[in-house]
Amino acid sequence: YGKELLERDAKPVALATSEQVKTLKDLIETRKDGDEILAKLLNRAGADSLEEMDADKATAAIEWFNGKGKEKK
């Protein structure tokens, strides 16, 4: 690793809001493949739970559900 990388300023990351987490949980529950979708979302976000996702990735996931991910049970 380069010195610049190790000594750069830390940038805060906004985590998903409680409203985003609730929305995602509700959307996942409507899916017959909800567990699989949740695992993929967390993997792509590099998070262990929805609460640990960053806000931008949570927004993108909600938009995906509201777009092409509307498959119901």
Coordinates of C-alpha atoms in Angstrom, one line a residue:
Y1 CA 0.0 0.0 0.0
G2 CA 1.2 3.5 -0.7
K3 CA 1.8 6.1 1.9
E4 CA -1.0 8.3 0.4
L5 CA -3.5 5.5 0.8
L6 CA -2.6 4.8 4.4
E7 CA -2.4 8.5 5.5
R8 CA -5.4 9.9 3.7
D9 CA -8.3 11.5 5.6
A10 CA -11.1 9.2 6.7
K11 CA -14.4 9.8 4.9
P12 CA -17.6 9.2 6.9
V13 CA -20.1 6.9 5.4
A14 CA -23.8 7.5 6.0
L15 CA -25.5 4.3 7.1
A16 CA -29.0 3.3 6.0
T17 CA -31.7 5.1 7.9
S18 CA -34.2 3.2 10.0
E19 CA -36.8 4.1 7.4
Q20 CA -34.7 2.6 4.6
V21 CA -34.1 -0.5 6.6
K22 CA -37.9 -0.9 7.3
T23 CA -38.7 -0.4 3.6
L24 CA -36.1 -3.0 2.5
K25 CA -37.4 -5.5 5.1
D26 CA -41.0 -4.9 3.8
L27 CA -39.9 -5.3 0.2
I28 CA -37.9 -8.4 0.9
E29 CA -40.9 -10.0 2.6
T30 CA -43.0 -9.7 -0.5
R31 CA -40.6 -11.8 -2.5
K32 CA -40.7 -15.6 -2.7
D33 CA -36.9 -15.5 -3.0
G34 CA -36.5 -12.9 -0.3
D35 CA -33.7 -14.8 1.6
E36 CA -31.6 -15.1 -1.5
I37 CA -32.2 -11.5 -2.5
L38 CA -31.2 -10.4 1.1
A39 CA -28.0 -12.4 0.9
K40 CA -27.1 -10.9 -2.4
L41 CA -27.8 -7.4 -1.2
L42 CA -25.7 -7.8 1.9
N43 CA -22.9 -9.4 -0.1
R44 CA -22.8 -6.6 -2.6
A45 CA -23.0 -3.9 0.1
G46 CA -20.2 -5.6 2.1
A47 CA -22.5 -5.6 5.2
D48 CA -23.6 -8.2 7.7
S49 CA -27.1 -6.7 8.1
L50 CA -29.4 -4.1 6.5
E51 CA -28.6 -1.7 9.3
E52 CA -24.9 -1.8 8.3
M53 CA -25.6 -1.0 4.7
D54 CA -24.6 2.5 3.6
A55 CA -27.4 4.9 2.6
D56 CA -26.5 5.0 -1.1
K57 CA -26.6 1.3 -1.5
A58 CA -29.9 1.1 0.5
T59 CA -31.4 3.7 -1.9
A60 CA -30.2 1.7 -4.9
A61 CA -31.7 -1.5 -3.5
I62 CA -35.0 0.2 -2.9
E63 CA -35.0 1.6 -6.4
W64 CA -34.2 -1.9 -7.8
F65 CA -37.2 -3.4 -5.9
N66 CA -39.5 -0.6 -7.1
G67 CA -38.3 -1.1 -10.7
K68 CA -37.5 -4.5 -12.0
G69 CA -37.7 -6.4 -8.7
K70 CA -41.4 -6.3 -8.2
E71 CA -42.0 -10.1 -8.4
K72 CA -44.6 -11.1 -5.8
K73 CA -45.1 -14.3 -3.8

